[in-house]
Tab-separated table of C-alpha atoms in Angstrom:
chain	number	residue	atom	x	y	z
A	712	MET	CA	70.183	104.358	67.684
A	713	ARG	CA	70.040	108.128	68.281
A	714	GLU	CA	68.808	108.759	64.711
A	715	GLN	CA	65.594	106.883	65.549
A	716	GLY	CA	65.266	108.250	69.068
A	717	CYS	CA	66.352	105.019	70.786
A	718	ALA	CA	68.056	105.176	74.159
A	719	THR	CA	71.662	104.018	74.241
A	720	HIS	CA	71.723	103.275	77.989
A	721	PHE	CA	69.809	100.078	78.829
A	722	PRO	CA	67.709	100.295	75.637
A	723	ASP	CA	64.469	98.353	75.150
A	724	GLN	CA	63.723	99.778	71.707
A	725	PHE	CA	65.929	99.386	68.641
A	726	PRO	CA	66.045	100.737	65.071
A	727	ASP	CA	63.422	99.518	62.610
A	728	ARG	CA	64.382	96.709	60.285
A	729	SER	CA	66.199	98.100	57.251
A	730	PRO	CA	69.217	97.326	55.057
A	731	LYS	CA	71.271	99.660	57.252
A	732	THR	CA	70.185	97.941	60.461
A	733	LEU	CA	70.929	94.564	58.883
A	734	ARG	CA	74.483	95.667	58.047
A	735	TYR	CA	75.096	96.701	61.640
A	736	ILE	CA	73.574	93.497	63.049
A	737	ARG	CA	75.830	91.415	60.817
A	738	LYS	CA	78.861	93.295	62.093
A	739	GLY	CA	77.923	92.322	65.650
A	740	ILE	CA	75.655	93.805	68.305
A	741	PRO	CA	77.530	95.652	71.097
A	742	PRO	CA	77.698	93.421	74.189
A	743	ALA	CA	75.840	95.922	76.383
A	744	TRP	CA	72.863	95.890	73.988
A	745	ARG	CA	73.013	92.265	72.880
A	746	GLY	CA	70.412	90.607	75.127
A	747	ALA	CA	67.896	93.419	74.753
A	748	ALA	CA	68.338	93.417	70.967
A	749	TRP	CA	67.826	89.658	70.763
A	750	PHE	CA	64.640	89.992	72.813
A	751	TYR	CA	63.369	92.942	70.763
A	752	TYR	CA	63.932	91.563	67.274
A	753	SER	CA	62.698	88.053	68.203
A	754	GLY	CA	59.336	89.333	69.381
A	755	GLY	CA	59.971	88.539	73.027
A	756	ALA	CA	58.237	91.689	74.256
A	757	ARG	CA	54.964	90.628	72.636
A	758	LEU	CA	55.115	87.209	74.286
A	759	LEU	CA	55.847	88.755	77.659
A	760	ASP	CA	52.970	91.232	77.309
A	761	GLU	CA	50.569	88.453	76.299
A	762	ASN	CA	51.654	86.199	79.171
A	763	PRO	CA	52.387	88.543	82.091
A	764	ARG	CA	51.942	85.984	84.885
A	765	THR	CA	52.774	82.774	83.069
A	766	TYR	CA	56.339	82.414	84.298
A	767	SER	CA	55.529	83.009	87.958
A	768	SER	CA	52.680	80.502	87.642
A	769	LEU	CA	55.026	77.934	86.124
A	770	LEU	CA	57.460	78.341	89.000
A	771	SER	CA	54.633	77.520	91.397
A	772	ARG	CA	53.591	74.513	89.337
A	773	CYS	CA	57.166	73.206	89.442
A	774	LYS	CA	56.691	72.567	93.150
A	775	THR	CA	53.896	70.091	92.395
A	776	SER	CA	53.900	66.704	90.705
A	777	GLU	CA	53.629	68.358	87.280
A	778	LEU	CA	57.420	68.324	87.025
A	779	SER	CA	58.465	64.741	86.388
A	780	PHE	CA	61.137	63.039	88.455
A	781	ASN	CA	63.073	62.216	85.264
A	782	ASP	CA	63.227	65.894	84.300
A	783	ILE	CA	64.230	66.955	87.808
A	784	GLU	CA	67.018	64.387	87.852
A	785	ALA	CA	68.270	65.239	84.351
A	786	ILE	CA	68.285	68.972	85.060
A	787	GLU	CA	70.216	68.525	88.303
A	788	ARG	CA	72.713	66.281	86.546
A	789	ASP	CA	73.403	68.860	83.837
A	790	LEU	CA	73.350	72.038	85.934
A	791	HIS	CA	76.985	71.784	86.987
A	792	ARG	CA	78.068	70.819	83.471
A	793	THR	CA	76.824	74.167	82.158
A	794	PHE	CA	79.740	76.486	81.405
A	795	PRO	CA	81.811	75.104	84.313
A	796	ASP	CA	84.617	77.580	83.597
A	797	ASN	CA	82.311	80.588	83.872
A	798	THR	CA	82.338	82.123	87.367
A	799	HIS	CA	78.674	83.104	87.015
A	800	PHE	CA	77.794	79.420	87.090
A	801	LYS	CA	80.581	78.079	89.260
A	802	PRO	CA	82.007	79.726	92.404
A	803	GLU	CA	85.649	80.776	92.270
A	804	GLN	CA	86.331	78.334	95.100
A	805	PRO	CA	84.077	75.375	94.286
A	806	ALA	CA	85.568	73.236	97.066
A	807	ALA	CA	84.486	75.693	99.741
A	808	PRO	CA	81.043	75.124	101.287
A	809	GLY	CA	78.408	77.725	100.542
A	810	PRO	CA	75.375	78.536	98.426
A	811	GLU	CA	75.397	78.022	94.673
A	812	THR	CA	75.663	81.047	92.399
A	813	ALA	CA	72.552	83.099	91.692
A	814	LEU	CA	72.761	82.333	87.976
A	815	LEU	CA	72.851	78.591	88.602
A	816	SER	CA	69.686	78.895	90.694
A	817	SER	CA	68.079	80.899	87.879
A	818	LEU	CA	69.080	78.224	85.392
A	819	ARG	CA	67.435	75.509	87.493
A	820	ARG	CA	64.191	77.471	87.808
A	821	LEU	CA	64.134	78.324	84.115
A	822	LEU	CA	64.704	74.746	82.946
A	823	GLN	CA	62.144	73.358	85.364
A	824	ALA	CA	59.550	75.932	84.280
A	825	PHE	CA	60.259	75.180	80.643
A	826	ALA	CA	59.829	71.426	81.224
A	827	VAL	CA	56.373	72.077	82.665
A	828	TYR	CA	55.439	74.597	79.958
A	829	ARG	CA	56.586	72.403	77.068
A	830	PRO	CA	55.826	68.800	78.158
A	831	GLN	CA	56.377	67.525	74.618
A	832	ILE	CA	60.019	68.478	75.192
A	833	GLY	CA	60.411	68.343	78.952
A	834	TYR	CA	64.133	68.592	79.503
A	835	CYS	CA	66.635	67.727	76.796
A	836	GLN	CA	70.397	68.003	76.838
A	837	SER	CA	71.638	71.200	75.172
A	838	LEU	CA	68.736	73.214	76.626
A	839	ASN	CA	70.972	73.924	79.633
A	840	PHE	CA	73.550	75.579	77.387
A	841	LEU	CA	70.964	77.550	75.415
A	842	ALA	CA	69.319	78.790	78.608
A	843	GLY	CA	72.665	79.389	80.306
A	844	LEU	CA	73.931	81.651	77.547
A	845	LEU	CA	70.634	83.542	77.460
A	846	LEU	CA	70.886	84.141	81.213
A	847	LEU	CA	74.255	85.819	80.752
A	848	PHE	CA	72.516	88.533	78.731
A	849	LEU	CA	68.896	88.619	79.913
A	850	PRO	CA	66.832	88.548	83.117
A	851	GLU	CA	65.395	85.150	83.995
A	852	GLU	CA	61.845	85.624	82.707
A	853	LYS	CA	62.995	87.118	79.410
A	854	ALA	CA	65.519	84.302	78.993
A	855	PHE	CA	62.651	81.822	79.478
A	856	TRP	CA	60.653	83.365	76.640
A	857	MET	CA	63.726	83.461	74.420
A	858	LEU	CA	64.215	79.724	74.996
A	859	HIS	CA	60.586	79.239	73.988
A	860	ILE	CA	61.194	81.286	70.815
A	861	ILE	CA	64.290	79.236	69.956
A	862	THR	CA	62.475	75.907	70.335
A	863	THR	CA	59.329	77.119	68.559
A	864	ASP	CA	60.489	79.433	65.763
A	865	HIS	CA	64.133	78.666	65.074
A	866	LEU	CA	64.413	74.973	65.974
A	867	PRO	CA	60.842	73.630	65.781
A	868	GLY	CA	60.589	70.081	67.098
A	869	THR	CA	64.351	69.747	67.432
A	870	HIS	CA	64.363	68.925	71.139
A	871	GLU	CA	61.211	66.818	71.302
A	872	ILE	CA	61.404	63.169	72.384
A	873	SER	CA	61.420	61.908	68.802
A	874	LEU	CA	63.974	64.551	67.710
A	875	GLU	CA	61.923	64.774	64.536
A	876	GLY	CA	62.737	68.449	64.143
A	877	ALA	CA	66.459	67.695	64.389
A	878	ASN	CA	66.164	64.979	61.757
A	879	VAL	CA	64.131	67.292	59.528
A	880	ASP	CA	66.745	70.042	59.747
A	881	LEU	CA	69.615	67.627	59.123
A	882	TRP	CA	67.854	66.488	55.969
A	883	VAL	CA	67.311	70.114	54.891
A	884	LEU	CA	70.975	70.904	55.563
A	885	MET	CA	72.170	67.887	53.561
A	886	LEU	CA	69.873	68.880	50.696
A	887	ALA	CA	71.209	72.441	50.801
A	888	LEU	CA	74.785	71.154	50.811
A	889	LYS	CA	74.048	68.859	47.871
A	890	GLU	CA	72.606	71.731	45.845
A	891	SER	CA	75.086	74.452	46.830
A	892	ASN	CA	78.352	72.509	46.824
A	893	PRO	CA	78.226	69.283	44.779
A	894	SER	CA	81.975	68.718	45.136
A	895	ILE	CA	81.723	68.535	48.942
A	896	TRP	CA	78.576	66.437	48.666
A	897	ALA	CA	80.431	63.979	46.465
A	898	LYS	CA	82.644	63.259	49.496
A	899	VAL	CA	80.259	63.485	52.459
A	900	GLY	CA	77.224	61.969	50.730
A	901	VAL	CA	78.972	58.715	49.896
A	902	GLY	CA	77.052	55.627	50.982
A	903	ASP	CA	73.576	56.796	50.080
A	904	GLU	CA	73.039	57.718	46.461
A	905	ASP	CA	69.641	59.180	47.233
A	906	ALA	CA	70.599	61.019	50.422
A	907	GLY	CA	68.890	64.378	50.414
A	908	GLY	CA	66.118	63.107	48.194
A	909	THR	CA	62.572	63.755	49.385
A	910	HIS	CA	61.610	60.102	49.643
A	911	THR	CA	64.656	58.632	51.381
A	912	ALA	CA	64.594	57.647	55.041
A	913	ARG	CA	68.346	57.714	55.394
A	914	LEU	CA	70.810	60.495	56.017
A	915	PRO	CA	74.517	60.179	55.257
A	916	PRO	CA	76.527	59.229	58.373
A	917	ILE	CA	78.377	62.546	58.254
A	918	SER	CA	75.139	64.329	59.186
A	919	LEU	CA	75.609	63.084	62.763
A	920	CYS	CA	78.525	65.515	63.094
A	921	THR	CA	76.181	68.432	62.536
A	922	THR	CA	73.424	67.445	64.968
A	923	SER	CA	74.989	69.287	67.897
A	924	TRP	CA	75.583	72.334	65.682
A	925	PHE	CA	71.858	72.974	65.523
A	926	MET	CA	70.694	71.545	68.862
A	927	SER	CA	73.013	73.870	70.786
A	928	MET	CA	73.040	76.629	68.156
A	929	PHE	CA	76.815	76.187	67.821
A	930	ILE	CA	77.589	76.430	71.568
A	931	GLY	CA	80.578	74.177	72.228
A	932	THR	CA	81.173	73.975	68.480
A	933	LEU	CA	82.378	77.482	67.661
A	934	PRO	CA	84.312	79.794	69.997
A	935	VAL	CA	81.853	81.628	72.246
A	936	GLU	CA	82.488	85.032	70.655
A	937	SER	CA	81.655	83.500	67.292
A	938	VAL	CA	78.520	81.915	68.744
A	939	LEU	CA	77.319	85.336	69.873
A	940	ARG	CA	77.786	86.741	66.379
A	941	VAL	CA	75.798	83.827	64.961
A	942	TRP	CA	73.008	84.398	67.482
A	943	ASP	CA	72.920	88.096	66.532
A	944	VAL	CA	71.948	87.264	62.954
A	945	VAL	CA	69.685	84.317	63.823
A	946	PHE	CA	67.519	86.408	66.136
A	947	TYR	CA	67.326	89.175	63.535
A	948	GLU	CA	67.068	87.200	60.277
A	949	GLY	CA	65.670	83.828	61.321
A	950	SER	CA	66.708	80.185	61.297
A	951	LYS	CA	68.021	80.387	57.729
A	952	MET	CA	71.208	81.768	59.270
A	953	LEU	CA	71.820	78.507	61.169
A	954	PHE	CA	71.851	76.707	57.831
A	955	ARG	CA	73.936	79.395	56.139
A	956	VAL	CA	76.547	79.252	58.910
A	957	ALA	CA	76.652	75.443	58.696
A	958	LEU	CA	77.142	75.628	54.916
A	959	ALA	CA	79.866	78.261	55.407
A	960	ILE	CA	81.673	75.910	57.808
A	961	PHE	CA	81.633	73.190	55.152
A	962	LYS	CA	82.856	75.704	52.555
A	963	MET	CA	85.766	76.834	54.726
A	964	GLY	CA	86.767	73.208	55.211
A	965	GLU	CA	86.264	72.232	51.564
A	966	GLN	CA	89.891	71.448	50.795
A	967	ARG	CA	90.383	69.432	53.972
A	968	ILE	CA	87.290	67.398	53.144
A	969	LYS	CA	88.445	66.780	49.571
A	970	ASP	CA	91.857	65.608	50.779
A	971	VAL	CA	90.371	62.809	52.902
A	972	ASN	CA	89.748	59.323	51.518
A	973	ASP	CA	88.967	57.311	54.653
A	974	SER	CA	85.359	57.524	55.922
A	975	MET	CA	86.362	57.515	59.592
A	976	GLU	CA	88.910	60.244	59.014
A	977	LEU	CA	86.276	62.228	57.098
A	978	PHE	CA	83.981	62.049	60.120
A	979	GLN	CA	86.756	63.361	62.362
A	980	VAL	CA	87.652	66.151	59.944
A	981	VAL	CA	84.070	67.434	59.676
A	982	GLN	CA	83.617	67.177	63.431
A	983	ALA	CA	86.733	69.316	63.976
A	984	LEU	CA	86.018	71.920	61.280
A	985	PRO	CA	84.239	74.509	63.482
A	986	ARG	CA	86.921	74.448	66.167
A	987	GLY	CA	89.497	75.442	63.573
A	988	ILE	CA	87.578	78.565	62.497
A	989	LEU	CA	89.191	81.459	64.331
A	990	ASP	CA	88.230	84.280	61.953
A	991	ILE	CA	84.536	84.931	62.537
A	992	GLY	CA	84.651	87.696	59.940
A	993	VAL	CA	85.366	85.238	57.127
A	994	LEU	CA	82.690	82.839	58.368
A	995	MET	CA	80.046	85.580	58.577
A	996	ALA	CA	80.995	86.965	55.171
A	997	LEU	CA	80.390	83.540	53.630
A	998	ALA	CA	77.153	83.020	55.549
A	999	CYS	CA	75.786	86.448	54.660
A	1000	ARG	CA	76.752	86.637	51.011
A	1001	ARG	CA	74.072	87.228	48.417
A	1002	GLY	CA	72.364	84.260	46.864
A	1003	GLY	CA	72.301	82.181	50.028
A	1004	ILE	CA	69.357	79.997	50.917
A	1005	SER	CA	66.245	81.920	51.938
A	1006	GLN	CA	63.904	81.511	54.890
A	1007	GLU	CA	61.138	80.649	52.433
A	1008	TRP	CA	63.211	77.777	51.014
A	1009	ILE	CA	63.952	76.465	54.520
A	1010	THR	CA	60.266	76.613	55.473
A	1011	LYS	CA	59.232	74.843	52.276
A	1012	LYS	CA	61.740	72.020	52.674
A	1013	ARG	CA	60.905	71.567	56.337
A	1014	LYS	CA	57.233	71.153	55.408
A	1015	GLU	CA	58.122	68.613	52.713
A	1016	ARG	CA	60.130	66.513	55.126
A	1017	ARG	CA	57.483	66.679	57.857
A	1018	LYS	CA	54.906	65.465	55.347
A	1019	TRP	CA	57.220	62.574	54.541
A	1020	TYR	CA	57.431	61.686	58.250
A	1021	ALA	CA	53.651	61.840	58.574
A	1022	LYS	CA	53.207	59.505	55.604
A	1023	GLU	CA	55.825	57.110	56.965
A	1024	ARG	CA	54.109	56.972	60.331
A	1025	ALA	CA	50.800	56.244	58.641
A	1026	ARG	CA	52.408	53.592	56.426
A	1027	VAL	CA	54.004	51.664	59.264
A	1028	ALA	CA	51.194	52.117	61.789
A	1029	GLY	CA	49.891	48.657	60.960
A	1030	ALA	CA	53.310	47.161	61.685
A	1031	MET	CA	53.370	48.407	65.277
A	1032	THR	CA	52.964	45.973	68.149
A	1033	PRO	CA	51.414	46.831	71.535
A	1034	MET	CA	54.975	47.199	72.857
A	1035	ASP	CA	55.845	49.919	70.364
A	1036	GLY	CA	55.361	53.491	71.557
A	1037	PRO	CA	54.630	56.481	69.298
A	1038	ASP	CA	58.296	57.490	69.347
A	1039	SER	CA	59.728	54.053	68.615
A	1040	PRO	CA	61.787	53.520	65.436
A	1041	VAL	CA	58.916	51.472	64.024
A	1042	ALA	CA	56.458	54.296	64.625
A	1043	LEU	CA	58.806	56.864	63.130
A	1044	GLY	CA	59.517	54.705	60.122
A	1045	SER	CA	63.113	55.887	60.065
A	1046	PRO	CA	66.499	54.984	61.536
A	1047	ASP	CA	67.107	58.619	62.479
A	1048	LEU	CA	68.123	59.895	65.915
A	1049	SER	CA	65.677	59.793	68.811
A	1050	ARG	CA	66.031	60.702	72.477
A	1051	ALA	CA	64.571	57.255	73.158
A	1052	ASN	CA	67.810	55.866	71.740
A	1053	SER	CA	70.357	55.835	74.558
A	1054	ALA	CA	73.192	56.280	72.083
A	1055	TRP	CA	72.008	59.572	70.650
A	1056	ARG	CA	73.783	61.749	73.244
A	1057	ARG	CA	77.163	60.266	72.428
A	1058	ARG	CA	76.529	60.362	68.694
A	1059	VAL	CA	75.672	64.057	68.595
A	1060	GLY	CA	78.553	64.959	70.895
A	1061	LEU	CA	76.528	66.511	73.719
A	1062	VAL	CA	78.146	64.248	76.319
A	1063	ARG	CA	81.800	63.339	76.364
């Protein structure tokens, strides 16, 4: 920091991107600098400069009918489920009457503003955890723009009503797993010989285990200190690191996966893999090793899968009835997850 003239006390500028900076980022950003570094390397300052009054305007709009009743209700329902063991979100004596914590109020405002700003998403479960963790490291307005960056740059379309982005990324992950570790794929890809192929509509059932990995960016999946290390590299290197970490989790659980013969047991094993990873150093070493999948490869495969969805929608458009909406399974042409499906929350593990 000092070599490049950056302040070390409440910094808002950080070293230029370089191999040396990358090495330090991968070792973990110091907690005192973490939020500011995320904001800096993600381009948050540019967004804030270009939209200086947007957030305050959104807060005003939240008081009108622009914020739907469904979003208001869903946000209120999930507020108190957000990090309930963290005193910043829950008073030390929750039974005692009194005002809610300042951070909980910030979380409500942020989620409501985001629902108005991104109506194609509105409010979706897991956004409360993403926003909540951001608020632990950043002021409210900066946390808002970071949530926008996550849902635009790192997880595009993932939280929309159709969950198309989530389905796209699951397909990309399964394809990456098939190409990088055929022996694991031979176990988890059973049941769909063409799973991971460009033209298939189906994903192997095991992919459901990984949905919450991406939607919450590993919150509730990995220990929180590990999550922070993952976020360090994602905000510096891009969404490729989400895929690399997921592949590293599969690699660390390779033997356990190979030892399983029952499909239900396999599902349980994969679901439990991240919780058994206590050495973040080993996980990050695997995720950051040379030869891993690139951001260009991720972008290319995402585009391929989105084109497939577009073609499927066009193909089945004639099969739609007046009762079918644009996010119905018929319209999507795929049995993948959708927020319109009431079972999706349980299947991805966001609600227990």
